[in-house]
CSV table of C-alpha atoms in Angstrom, one decimal:
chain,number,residue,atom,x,y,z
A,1226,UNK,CA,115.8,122.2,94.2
A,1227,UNK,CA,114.5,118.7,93.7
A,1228,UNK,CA,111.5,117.5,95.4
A,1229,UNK,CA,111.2,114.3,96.8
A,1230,UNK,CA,108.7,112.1,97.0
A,1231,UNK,CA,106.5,111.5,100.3
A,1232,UNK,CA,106.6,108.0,101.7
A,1233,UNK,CA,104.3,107.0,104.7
A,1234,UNK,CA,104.1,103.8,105.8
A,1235,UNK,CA,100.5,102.1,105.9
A,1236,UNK,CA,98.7,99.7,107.1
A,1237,UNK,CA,95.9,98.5,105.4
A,1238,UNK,CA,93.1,95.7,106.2
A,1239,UNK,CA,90.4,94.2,105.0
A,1240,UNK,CA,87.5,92.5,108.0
A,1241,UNK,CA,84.5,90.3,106.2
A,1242,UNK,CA,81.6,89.9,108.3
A,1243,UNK,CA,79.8,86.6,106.4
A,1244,UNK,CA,76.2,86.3,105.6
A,1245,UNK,CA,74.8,84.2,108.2
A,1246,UNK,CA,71.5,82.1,107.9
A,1247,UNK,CA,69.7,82.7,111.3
A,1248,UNK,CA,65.9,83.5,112.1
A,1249,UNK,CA,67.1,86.9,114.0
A,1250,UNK,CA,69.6,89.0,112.4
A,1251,UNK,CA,71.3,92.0,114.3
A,1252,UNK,CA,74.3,93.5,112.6
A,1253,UNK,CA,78.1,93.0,114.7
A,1254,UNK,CA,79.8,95.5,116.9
A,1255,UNK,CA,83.3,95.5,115.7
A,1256,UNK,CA,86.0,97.0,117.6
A,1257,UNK,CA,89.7,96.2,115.7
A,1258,UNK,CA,92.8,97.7,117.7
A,1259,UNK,CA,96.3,96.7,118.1
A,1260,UNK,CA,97.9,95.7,121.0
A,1261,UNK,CA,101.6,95.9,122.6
A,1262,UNK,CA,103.8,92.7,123.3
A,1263,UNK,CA,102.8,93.7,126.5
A,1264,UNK,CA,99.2,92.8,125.1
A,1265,UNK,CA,97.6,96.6,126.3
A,1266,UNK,CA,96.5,98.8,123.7
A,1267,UNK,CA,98.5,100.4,122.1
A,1268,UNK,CA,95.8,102.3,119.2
A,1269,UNK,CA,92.6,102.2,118.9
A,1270,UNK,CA,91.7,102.1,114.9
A,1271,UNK,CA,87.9,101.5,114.7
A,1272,UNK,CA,84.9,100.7,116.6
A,1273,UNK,CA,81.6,100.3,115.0
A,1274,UNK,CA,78.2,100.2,117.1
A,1275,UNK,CA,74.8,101.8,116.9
A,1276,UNK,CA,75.2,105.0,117.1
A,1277,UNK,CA,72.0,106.8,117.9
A,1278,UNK,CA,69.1,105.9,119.4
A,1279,UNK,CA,66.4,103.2,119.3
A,1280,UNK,CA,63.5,101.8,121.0
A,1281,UNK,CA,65.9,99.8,123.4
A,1282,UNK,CA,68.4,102.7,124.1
A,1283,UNK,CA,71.6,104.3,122.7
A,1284,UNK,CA,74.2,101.6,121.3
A,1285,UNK,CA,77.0,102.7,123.8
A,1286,UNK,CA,74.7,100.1,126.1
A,1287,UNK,CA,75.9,97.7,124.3
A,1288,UNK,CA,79.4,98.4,124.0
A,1289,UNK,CA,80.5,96.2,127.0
A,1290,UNK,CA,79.7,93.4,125.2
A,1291,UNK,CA,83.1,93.2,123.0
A,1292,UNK,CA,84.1,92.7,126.5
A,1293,UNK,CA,88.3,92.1,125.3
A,1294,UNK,CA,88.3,96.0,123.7
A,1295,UNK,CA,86.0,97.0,126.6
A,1296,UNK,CA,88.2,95.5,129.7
A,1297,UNK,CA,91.3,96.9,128.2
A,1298,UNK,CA,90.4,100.0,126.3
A,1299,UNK,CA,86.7,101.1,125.9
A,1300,UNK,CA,85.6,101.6,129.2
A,1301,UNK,CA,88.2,104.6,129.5
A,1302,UNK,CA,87.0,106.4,126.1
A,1303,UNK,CA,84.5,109.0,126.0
A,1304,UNK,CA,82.2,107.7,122.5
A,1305,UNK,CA,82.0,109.1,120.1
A,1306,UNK,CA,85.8,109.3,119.0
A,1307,UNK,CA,86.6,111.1,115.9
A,1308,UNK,CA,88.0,108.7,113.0
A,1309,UNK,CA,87.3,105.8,115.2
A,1310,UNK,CA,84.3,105.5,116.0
A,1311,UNK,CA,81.3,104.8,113.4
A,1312,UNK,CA,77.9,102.9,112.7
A,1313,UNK,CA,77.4,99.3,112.4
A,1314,UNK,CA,78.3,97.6,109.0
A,1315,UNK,CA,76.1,95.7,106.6
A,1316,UNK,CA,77.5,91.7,105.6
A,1317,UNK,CA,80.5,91.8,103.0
A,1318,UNK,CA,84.0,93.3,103.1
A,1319,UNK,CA,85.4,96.3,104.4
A,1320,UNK,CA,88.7,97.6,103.7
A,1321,UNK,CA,90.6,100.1,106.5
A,1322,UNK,CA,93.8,102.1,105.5
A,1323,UNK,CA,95.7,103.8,108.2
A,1324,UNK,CA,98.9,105.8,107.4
A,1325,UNK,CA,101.7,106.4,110.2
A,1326,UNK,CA,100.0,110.4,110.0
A,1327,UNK,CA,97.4,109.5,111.6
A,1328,UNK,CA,96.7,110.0,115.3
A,1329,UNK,CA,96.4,106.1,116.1
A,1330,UNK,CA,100.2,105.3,114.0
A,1331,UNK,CA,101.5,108.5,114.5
A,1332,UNK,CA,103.4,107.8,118.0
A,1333,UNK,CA,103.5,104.2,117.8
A,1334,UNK,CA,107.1,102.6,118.5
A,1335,UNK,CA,108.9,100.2,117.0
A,1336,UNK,CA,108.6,97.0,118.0
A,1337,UNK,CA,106.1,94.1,117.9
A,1338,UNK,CA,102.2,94.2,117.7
A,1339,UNK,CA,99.3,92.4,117.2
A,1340,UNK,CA,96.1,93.5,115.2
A,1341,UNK,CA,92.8,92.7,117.0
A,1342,UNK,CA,89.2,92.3,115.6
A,1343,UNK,CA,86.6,91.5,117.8
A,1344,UNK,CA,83.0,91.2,116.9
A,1345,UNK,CA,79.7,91.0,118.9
A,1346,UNK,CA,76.3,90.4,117.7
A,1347,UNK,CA,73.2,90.8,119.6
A,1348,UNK,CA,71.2,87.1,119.8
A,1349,UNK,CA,74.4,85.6,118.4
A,1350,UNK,CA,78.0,85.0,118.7
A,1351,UNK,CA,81.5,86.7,120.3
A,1352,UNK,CA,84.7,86.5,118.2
A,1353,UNK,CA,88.1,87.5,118.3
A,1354,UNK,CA,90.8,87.0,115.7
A,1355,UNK,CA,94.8,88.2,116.0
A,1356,UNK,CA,97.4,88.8,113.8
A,1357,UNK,CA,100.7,89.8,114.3
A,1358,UNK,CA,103.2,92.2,112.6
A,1359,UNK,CA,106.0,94.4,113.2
A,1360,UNK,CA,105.9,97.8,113.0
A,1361,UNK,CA,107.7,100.5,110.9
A,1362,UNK,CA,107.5,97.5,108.3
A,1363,UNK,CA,111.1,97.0,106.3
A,1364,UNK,CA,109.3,95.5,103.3
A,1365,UNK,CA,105.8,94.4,103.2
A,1366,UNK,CA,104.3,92.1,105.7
A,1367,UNK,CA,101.1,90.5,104.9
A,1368,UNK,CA,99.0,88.2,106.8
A,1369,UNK,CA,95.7,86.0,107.4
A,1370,UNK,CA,93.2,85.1,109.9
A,1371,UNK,CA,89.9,83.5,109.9
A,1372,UNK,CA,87.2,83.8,112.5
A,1373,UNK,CA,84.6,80.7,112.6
A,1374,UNK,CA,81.3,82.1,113.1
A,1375,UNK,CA,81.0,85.8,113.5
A,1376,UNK,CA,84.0,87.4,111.8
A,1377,UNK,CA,85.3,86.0,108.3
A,1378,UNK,CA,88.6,86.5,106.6
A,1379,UNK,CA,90.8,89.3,108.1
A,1380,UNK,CA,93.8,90.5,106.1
A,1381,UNK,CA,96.6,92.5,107.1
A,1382,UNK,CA,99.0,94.2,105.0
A,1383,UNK,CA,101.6,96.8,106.3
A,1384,UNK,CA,103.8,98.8,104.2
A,1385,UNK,CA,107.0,100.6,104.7
């Protein structure tokens, strides 16, 4: 009996939080999801914040402030969420793979989405940058967006 090879599609990103030149420096909350045509959320994939505690509280105070994830997901979720949820990350790139075994691709239908990246920094900016794709990819998409202050080049590649 031959054995065949296991295919899953991905999708795989890459989110670049640039080195900014200001007096106070707090590192982003980042919350990337994707969203329906219907624009609700359709999987959560990662949200990073301060997770534990500090002089001025735990960082869940502070999750309202990516106030598009918060309106339309995060005020329903109970954090910390296993493979979701994580600490704060330092300037540079980060690269994200998610395969369709994963809780968050798992059930998603076909159809149209958009990926969502939002970012929130403490004395500083609010950004949001979309991308769109279709999902189970036929051959590979890939796709570019740039954020202006707070969030740098996000790329988007999904796989069949």
């Amino acid at each position: 009996m031959l054995a065949m090879p296991a295919y899953a599609a991905e999708l795989n990103l890459s989110v670049e939080l640039p080195q900014l030149n200001v007096a106070e420096y707090h590192r982003p909350y980042v919350a990337i999801w994707l969203e329906g045509a219907d624009q609700k959320v359709a999987a959560n994939l990662s949200v990073w914040y301060q997770n534990k505690d500090t002089k001025e509280g735990h960082g869940t105070k502070w999750l309202p402030d990516l106030r598009q994830w918060w309106r339309k997901s995060g005020r329903t979720l109970k954090v910390p969420v296993d493979g979701v949820t994580g600490p704060t990350r330092p300037v540079g790139k980060h690269a994200l793979k998610f395969s369709d075994r994963q809780p968050a691709l798992a059930n998603l239908a076909p159809g149209t989405y958009t990926l969502v990246v939002e970012a929130a920094r403490e004395v500083g900016g609010r950004e949001l940058v979309k991308i769109p794709f279709t999902w189970p990819a036929k051959s590979t998409q890939t796709a570019q967006a740039k954020g202006s202050s707070e969030i740098g080049t996000v790329s988007l590649s999904v796989k069949p």
